[in-house]
Coordinates of C-alpha atoms in Angstrom, one line a residue:
Chain A
M1 CA -85.9 42.5 16.5
A2 CA -85.5 46.2 16.8
T3 CA -85.7 47.4 20.4
K4 CA -85.9 50.9 21.8
V5 CA -83.6 52.4 24.3
V6 CA -85.7 53.1 27.4
S7 CA -85.2 56.6 28.8
D8 CA -84.5 57.0 32.5
E9 CA -87.9 58.4 33.3
R10 CA -89.8 55.4 31.8
R11 CA -87.6 53.0 33.7
M12 CA -89.0 54.1 37.0
D13 CA -92.7 54.1 36.2
D14 CA -93.2 51.3 33.8
P15 CA -93.1 47.8 35.3
K16 CA -92.6 46.3 31.9
A17 CA -89.6 48.6 31.2
S18 CA -88.3 47.6 34.6
S19 CA -88.2 43.9 33.9
R20 CA -86.6 44.7 30.6
E21 CA -83.9 46.6 32.4
V22 CA -83.4 43.8 34.9
L23 CA -82.7 41.4 32.1
L24 CA -80.2 43.7 30.5
A25 CA -78.5 44.4 33.8
S26 CA -78.2 40.6 34.4
A27 CA -76.8 40.0 30.9
C28 CA -74.3 42.9 31.6
A29 CA -73.3 41.5 35.0
L30 CA -72.9 37.9 33.7
M31 CA -70.8 38.9 30.7
T32 CA -68.5 41.1 32.8
E33 CA -68.2 38.4 35.5
R34 CA -67.4 35.6 33.1
S35 CA -65.5 37.6 30.6
T36 CA -67.5 36.1 27.7
I37 CA -70.5 37.0 25.7
E38 CA -71.5 33.3 25.6
I39 CA -74.3 33.3 28.2
S40 CA -77.4 31.3 28.0
L41 CA -81.0 32.4 28.4
S42 CA -81.3 30.2 31.4
D43 CA -78.3 31.8 33.0
I44 CA -79.9 35.2 32.5
A45 CA -83.2 33.9 33.9
K46 CA -81.4 32.4 37.0
H47 CA -79.4 35.6 37.6
S48 CA -82.3 38.0 37.2
G49 CA -84.9 35.8 38.9
L50 CA -87.2 36.3 35.8
N51 CA -88.6 33.8 33.4
S52 CA -86.4 33.4 30.3
A53 CA -89.5 33.7 28.2
L54 CA -89.4 37.4 29.0
V55 CA -86.3 37.7 26.8
K56 CA -88.4 36.5 23.9
Y57 CA -91.1 38.9 24.9
Y58 CA -88.9 42.0 25.1
F59 CA -86.2 41.3 22.6
G60 CA -87.5 38.6 20.2
T61 CA -84.2 36.6 20.2
K62 CA -81.0 36.4 22.2
Q63 CA -79.4 38.4 19.5
G64 CA -82.1 41.0 19.9
M65 CA -81.2 41.3 23.5
M66 CA -77.5 41.7 22.7
L67 CA -78.3 44.5 20.3
A68 CA -80.5 46.2 23.0
L69 CA -77.6 45.8 25.5
V70 CA -75.1 47.4 23.1
E71 CA -77.6 50.3 22.5
D72 CA -78.3 50.7 26.2
V73 CA -74.6 50.8 27.2
L74 CA -73.8 53.2 24.5
S75 CA -76.9 55.4 24.5
K76 CA -75.8 57.6 27.4
G77 CA -72.5 58.1 25.7
L78 CA -74.2 59.0 22.5
D79 CA -76.6 61.4 24.2
R80 CA -73.6 63.2 25.6
L81 CA -72.0 63.3 22.2
E82 CA -74.8 65.5 21.0
D83 CA -74.4 67.9 23.9
L84 CA -70.6 68.0 23.1
V85 CA -71.1 69.4 19.6
A86 CA -73.1 72.3 21.0
M87 CA -70.7 73.2 23.8
D88 CA -68.7 76.4 23.8
M89 CA -65.2 74.8 23.7
S90 CA -62.4 74.5 21.1
A91 CA -62.6 71.6 18.7
T92 CA -59.4 70.3 20.1
E93 CA -60.9 70.1 23.6
K94 CA -64.0 68.5 22.3
L95 CA -62.0 65.9 20.4
K96 CA -60.1 65.1 23.6
L97 CA -63.4 64.5 25.5
H98 CA -64.8 62.5 22.6
V99 CA -61.9 60.0 22.4
K100 CA -61.7 59.8 26.2
A101 CA -65.4 58.9 26.3
I102 CA -65.1 56.1 23.7
I103 CA -62.1 54.5 25.4
T104 CA -63.8 54.8 28.8
I105 CA -66.9 53.0 27.6
Y106 CA -64.8 50.1 26.2
F107 CA -62.9 50.0 29.5
R108 CA -66.0 50.0 31.8
F109 CA -67.8 47.4 29.8
P110 CA -65.2 44.9 28.7
F111 CA -67.7 42.8 26.8
I112 CA -68.9 45.6 24.6
N113 CA -66.2 45.2 22.1
R114 CA -66.8 41.5 21.6
L115 CA -70.5 42.1 21.5
I116 CA -70.2 44.7 18.7
H117 CA -68.0 42.3 16.7
Y118 CA -70.5 39.5 17.2
L119 CA -73.3 41.7 16.0
F120 CA -71.4 43.0 13.0
A121 CA -70.9 39.4 11.9
D122 CA -74.7 39.2 11.3
P123 CA -75.8 41.3 8.3
V124 CA -79.1 42.5 9.8
A125 CA -77.8 43.2 13.3
G126 CA -74.7 44.8 11.8
L127 CA -76.8 47.2 9.8
E128 CA -78.7 48.2 12.9
V129 CA -75.5 48.8 15.0
A130 CA -74.1 50.8 12.1
E131 CA -77.3 52.9 11.9
K132 CA -77.8 53.5 15.7
I133 CA -74.2 53.6 16.9
S134 CA -71.8 54.3 14.1
K135 CA -73.8 56.9 12.2
P136 CA -74.4 59.3 15.1
L137 CA -70.7 58.8 16.2
A138 CA -69.6 59.7 12.7
E139 CA -71.9 62.7 12.6
T140 CA -70.4 64.0 15.8
Q141 CA -66.9 63.6 14.5
R142 CA -67.8 65.4 11.3
H143 CA -69.0 68.4 13.3
L144 CA -65.9 68.4 15.5
L145 CA -63.7 68.3 12.4
E146 CA -65.6 71.0 10.6
Q147 CA -65.4 73.2 13.6
G148 CA -61.7 72.7 14.0
I149 CA -61.0 73.3 10.3
A150 CA -63.2 76.4 10.3
T151 CA -61.3 77.9 13.3
G152 CA -57.9 77.0 11.8
E153 CA -57.2 74.4 14.5
F154 CA -57.2 71.4 12.3
K155 CA -55.9 70.6 8.8
P156 CA -58.5 69.3 6.4
V157 CA -59.2 65.6 7.2
D158 CA -61.5 63.1 5.6
P159 CA -64.2 62.4 8.2
M160 CA -64.6 58.8 7.1
M161 CA -61.0 58.0 7.3
F162 CA -60.8 59.8 10.6
Y163 CA -63.7 57.6 11.9
F164 CA -62.0 54.4 11.0
I165 CA -58.6 55.4 12.4
I166 CA -60.1 56.6 15.8
L167 CA -62.6 53.8 16.3
G168 CA -60.1 51.2 15.1
A169 CA -57.5 52.4 17.5
C170 CA -60.0 52.4 20.4
D171 CA -61.5 49.0 19.6
H172 CA -58.2 47.2 18.9
L173 CA -56.7 47.8 22.4
F174 CA -59.7 45.9 23.9
F175 CA -59.9 43.3 21.1
G176 CA -56.3 42.3 21.3
Q177 CA -55.8 40.9 24.8
H178 CA -54.1 37.8 23.4
I179 CA -51.7 40.1 21.6
M180 CA -51.1 42.1 24.7
R181 CA -50.1 39.1 26.6
V182 CA -48.1 37.3 24.0
A183 CA -46.3 40.2 22.3
F184 CA -46.1 42.7 25.2
H185 CA -46.3 40.5 28.4
I186 CA -49.2 42.6 29.8
E187 CA -52.1 40.8 31.4
T188 CA -54.8 43.4 31.9
I189 CA -55.8 46.9 30.9
D190 CA -55.9 48.8 34.2
D191 CA -57.0 52.4 34.7
A192 CA -53.5 53.7 34.4
M193 CA -53.2 52.1 31.0
R194 CA -56.6 53.4 29.9
R195 CA -55.3 56.9 30.7
R196 CA -52.0 56.4 29.0
Y197 CA -53.6 55.0 25.9
T198 CA -56.0 57.9 25.6
K199 CA -53.1 60.3 25.9
T200 CA -50.9 58.5 23.4
L201 CA -53.7 58.2 20.8
L202 CA -54.6 61.9 21.2
D203 CA -51.0 63.0 21.1
M204 CA -50.5 61.1 17.9
V205 CA -53.8 62.2 16.3
L206 CA -53.2 65.8 17.1
S207 CA -49.4 66.2 16.7
G208 CA -48.0 63.0 15.2
I209 CA -44.8 61.3 16.2
L210 CA -42.3 63.3 14.1
T211 CA -40.1 65.7 16.1
D212 CA -40.5 69.3 15.3
E213 CA -37.0 69.4 13.9
D214 CA -37.8 66.6 11.5
K215 CA -41.1 68.2 10.4
A216 CA -39.3 71.5 9.7
G217 CA -36.6 69.5 7.8
Chain B
M1 CA -53.5 22.0 15.3
A2 CA -50.3 23.8 14.6
T3 CA -49.3 23.9 11.0
K4 CA -46.1 25.1 9.4
V5 CA -45.8 27.6 6.6
V6 CA -44.3 25.8 3.7
S7 CA -41.5 27.6 2.1
D8 CA -41.5 28.2 -1.7
E9 CA -38.8 25.6 -2.4
R10 CA -40.7 22.8 -0.7
R11 CA -43.9 23.7 -2.6
M12 CA -42.3 22.7 -5.9
D13 CA -40.7 19.3 -4.9
D14 CA -43.0 17.8 -2.3
P15 CA -46.3 16.4 -3.7
K16 CA -47.7 16.5 -0.1
A17 CA -47.0 20.1 0.3
S18 CA -48.5 20.7 -3.1
S19 CA -51.9 19.2 -2.2
R20 CA -51.7 21.2 1.0
E21 CA -51.2 24.4 -1.1
V22 CA -54.1 23.4 -3.4
L23 CA -56.4 23.2 -0.4
L24 CA -55.3 26.5 0.9
A25 CA -55.6 28.1 -2.5
S26 CA -59.1 26.7 -2.9
A27 CA -60.1 28.1 0.6
C28 CA -58.7 31.4 -0.4
A29 CA -60.5 31.5 -3.7
L30 CA -63.8 30.5 -2.2
M31 CA -63.7 33.0 0.7
T32 CA -62.8 35.8 -1.7
E33 CA -65.5 34.8 -4.3
R34 CA -68.3 34.4 -1.7
S35 CA -67.2 37.2 0.6
T36 CA -67.5 35.0 3.6
I37 CA -65.3 32.7 5.7
E38 CA -68.2 30.3 6.2
I39 CA -67.1 27.6 3.7
S40 CA -67.6 23.9 4.2
L41 CA -65.0 21.2 3.8
S42 CA -67.1 19.7 1.0
D43 CA -67.0 23.1 -0.8
I44 CA -63.2 23.0 -0.5
A45 CA -63.1 19.4 -1.7
K46 CA -65.3 20.2 -4.7
H47 CA -63.3 23.3 -5.7
S48 CA -59.9 21.7 -5.3
G49 CA -60.8 18.3 -6.7
L50 CA -59.2 16.8 -3.6
N51 CA -60.8 14.6 -0.9
S52 CA -62.0 16.6 2.1
A53 CA -60.2 14.0 4.3
L54 CA -57.0 15.7 3.2
V55 CA -58.0 18.7 5.2
K56 CA -58.0 16.5 8.3
Y57 CA -54.7 15.0 7.3
Y58 CA -52.9 18.3 6.7
F59 CA -54.6 20.7 9.2
G60 CA -56.4 18.5 11.8
T61 CA -59.5 20.6 11.8
K62 CA -61.2 23.3 9.7
Q63 CA -59.9 25.8 12.2
G64 CA -56.4 24.5 11.8
M65 CA -56.8 25.1 8.1
M66 CA -57.9 28.6 8.7
L67 CA -54.9 29.3 10.9
A68 CA -52.7 27.9 8.2
L69 CA -54.3 30.1 5.6
V70 CA -53.8 33.2 7.8
E71 CA -50.2 32.3 8.2
D72 CA -49.7 31.6 4.6
V73 CA -51.2 34.9 3.4
L74 CA -49.2 36.9 6.0
S75 CA -45.9 34.9 5.9
K76 CA -44.5 36.7 2.8
G77 CA -45.4 40.0 4.3
L78 CA -43.7 39.0 7.6
D79 CA -40.6 37.8 5.8
R80 CA -40.3 41.2 4.1
L81 CA -40.8 42.9 7.4
E82 CA -37.5 41.4 8.7
D83 CA -35.7 42.6 5.6
L84 CA -37.2 46.1 6.2
V85 CA -35.6 46.5 9.6
A86 CA -32.1 45.9 8.1
M87 CA -32.5 48.3 5.2
D88 CA -30.5 51.4 4.8
M89 CA -33.4 53.8 4.9
S90 CA -34.8 56.4 7.3
A91 CA -37.2 55.2 10.0
T92 CA -39.9 57.4 8.5
E93 CA -39.5 55.8 5.1
K94 CA -39.6 52.3 6.7
L95 CA -42.7 53.2 8.6
K96 CA -44.4 54.3 5.4
L97 CA -43.6 51.0 3.7
H98 CA -44.7 49.0 6.8
V99 CA -48.1 50.6 7.0
K100 CA -48.6 50.4 3.3
A101 CA -47.8 46.7 3.4
I102 CA -50.3 46.0 6.1
I103 CA -53.1 47.8 4.4
T104 CA -52.3 46.2 1.1
I105 CA -52.5 42.7 2.6
Y106 CA -56.0 43.5 4.1
F107 CA -57.0 44.9 0.7
R108 CA -55.7 42.0 -1.4
F109 CA -57.3 39.3 0.8
P110 CA -60.6 40.7 1.9
F111 CA -61.4 37.7 4.1
I112 CA -58.2 37.9 6.2
N113 CA -59.6 40.4 8.6
R114 CA -62.7 38.3 9.4
L115 CA -60.5 35.2 9.6
I116 CA -58.2 36.8 12.1
H117 CA -61.2 37.9 14.2
Y118 CA -62.6 34.4 14.0
L119 CA -59.4 32.9 15.2
F120 CA -59.0 35.4 18.0
A121 CA -62.4 34.4 19.4
D122 CA -60.9 31.0 20.1
P123 CA -58.3 31.0 23.0
V124 CA -55.9 28.4 21.5
A125 CA -56.0 29.7 17.9
G126 CA -55.9 33.2 19.2
L127 CA -52.7 32.5 21.1
E128 CA -51.1 31.0 18.0
V129 CA -52.0 34.0 15.8
A130 CA -50.7 36.3 18.5
E131 CA -47.4 34.3 18.6
K132 CA -46.9 33.9 14.9
I133 CA -48.3 37.1 13.5
S134 CA -48.7 39.8 16.1
K135 CA -45.4 39.2 17.9
P136 CA -43.1 39.6 14.9
L137 CA -45.1 42.6 13.7
A138 CA -44.7 44.2 17.1
E139 CA -41.0 43.4 17.1
T140 CA -40.5 45.1 13.7
Q141 CA -42.4 48.2 14.9
R142 CA -40.3 48.3 18.0
H143 CA -37.1 48.4 15.9
L144 CA -38.5 51.1 13.6
L145 CA -39.5 53.2 16.5
E146 CA -36.1 52.7 18.2
Q147 CA -34.3 53.7 15.0
G148 CA -36.5 56.8 14.6
I149 CA -36.0 57.9 18.2
A150 CA -32.2 57.3 18.0
T151 CA -31.9 59.4 14.8
G152 CA -34.1 62.2 16.2
E153 CA -36.8 61.6 13.7
F154 CA -39.5 60.4 16.2
K155 CA -40.6 61.5 19.6
P156 CA -40.6 58.7 22.2
V157 CA -43.6 56.4 21.7
D158 CA -44.8 53.4 23.6
P159 CA -44.4 50.5 21.1
M160 CA -47.4 48.6 22.5
M161 CA -49.7 51.6 22.2
F162 CA -48.3 52.3 18.7
Y163 CA -49.0 48.7 17.7
F164 CA -52.7 48.9 18.8
I165 CA -53.2 52.3 17.1
I166 CA -51.7 51.2 13.8
L167 CA -53.2 47.7 13.6
G168 CA -56.5 48.9 14.9
A169 CA -56.7 51.6 12.2
C170 CA -55.7 49.2 9.5
D171 CA -58.1 46.5 10.6
H172 CA -61.1 48.7 11.2
L173 CA -61.4 50.0 7.7
F174 CA -61.9 46.5 6.4
F175 CA -64.0 45.3 9.4
G176 CA -66.5 48.1 9.2
Q177 CA -68.1 47.7 5.7
H178 CA -71.6 48.0 7.2
I179 CA -70.5 51.2 8.8
M180 CA -69.0 52.5 5.6
R181 CA -72.2 51.9 3.7
V182 CA -74.6 53.2 6.4
A183 CA -72.7 56.1 7.8
F184 CA -70.7 57.2 4.7
H185 CA -72.6 55.8 1.8
I186 CA -69.6 54.1 0.3
E187 CA -70.0 50.6 -1.0
T188 CA -66.6 49.2 -1.6
I189 CA -63.0 49.8 -0.8
D190 CA -61.3 50.3 -4.2
D191 CA -57.6 50.9 -4.9
A192 CA -57.9 54.7 -4.8
M193 CA -59.4 54.4 -1.3
R194 CA -56.7 52.0 -0.2
R195 CA -54.1 54.6 -1.3
R196 CA -55.9 57.5 0.3
Y197 CA -56.4 55.7 3.6
T198 CA -52.7 54.8 3.7
K199 CA -51.8 58.4 3.1
T200 CA -54.3 59.8 5.6
L201 CA -53.2 57.3 8.4
L202 CA -49.5 58.1 7.7
D203 CA -50.0 61.8 7.7
M204 CA -51.9 61.6 11.0
V205 CA -49.4 59.3 12.7
L206 CA -46.4 61.3 11.5
S207 CA -47.7 64.9 11.7
G208 CA -51.1 64.9 13.4
I209 CA -54.1 67.0 12.4
L210 CA -53.2 70.2 14.2
T211 CA -52.2 73.0 12.0
D212 CA -48.6 74.3 12.6
E213 CA -50.1 77.6 13.8
D214 CA -52.1 75.8 16.4
K215 CA -49.2 73.7 17.5
A216 CA -47.0 76.7 17.9
G217 CA -49.8 78.4 19.9

């Protein structure tokens, strides 16, 4: 079931990798278009112009394909995460870029959140997502926090708790569209809201909601 | 499909309400015991000693029963929320109690998080959870924030964004048990962790992670 993220160079040369990418791009397009992750193999075959047996060939199962899709969408973001750690920049600035990147991925790929939830409901796929996505994310955050604590920017923070607070906050905005409509009368997350949410979350994580007066008191 | 939360007085007198409660208690016990929400009607019948046709009678469908279970578990917490708003207490103290209560419910009923996710995947049930659970929660938070802003305790905060940050952070700890194991080598959420997570989240929400020095700079 495990599938490898194909690097950009391979995509161009390898005709096998290319069909694989076409299938993933079709799944991505259909899930975005229909606002659901419930798409059939024959839908993917029709949209891509490829035989649905190729899904079996490349991914083993539909779930295998979903896992590959999650990895594909997130792999570029994860590559950039590694660059981020090495950059000559304050931990605070890195943290801002990090949170912005996570929210932007959720925003650009509206199905990704539901797909991740679907995969986490399966013990085997869940372990793989945790290993390939959550673990490197958590590692990056640990480095950012260590840097910020070492430079005196940040107070000591438990990296695991930090992970669940940040990822939970990013995930929940995109998970709770019923809630948004019913409790707040807002229909869709547009780009302005993406930016405001990023800012609000970062303000809260960095400085909290207490006024300076109240903190001093 | 809609079901009503039965108040404590009715439970005692009404034999119908009592069978209903027995079914819910059985579902609750089985889900906790087996760490899954995938329980069958015949499992519930066997555990409760009642006919599985009663599930249909009281809840319409299994999904209806799951919705009733979520409401039942959360109803006491929601009742207390309303009391909270009226209490003679600082907004900061109310917020602490509020966050503590949410995390405690997730902790005491380990299936509740998965059940809510399951219901949100269905458009009709999702709307009902949003209406009966999320909306009153959001209302309470709006009042707490308004109080805190009026007294000068809190900076202005968007209540919707606040909702998604807080609920996301509470939900994700209990959703991400694969992540916890794989990325942080922690097997279970025990009571000490529940308390530490509550404190960490509240510290972050109230004061942020920046050191005072860095804030001043």
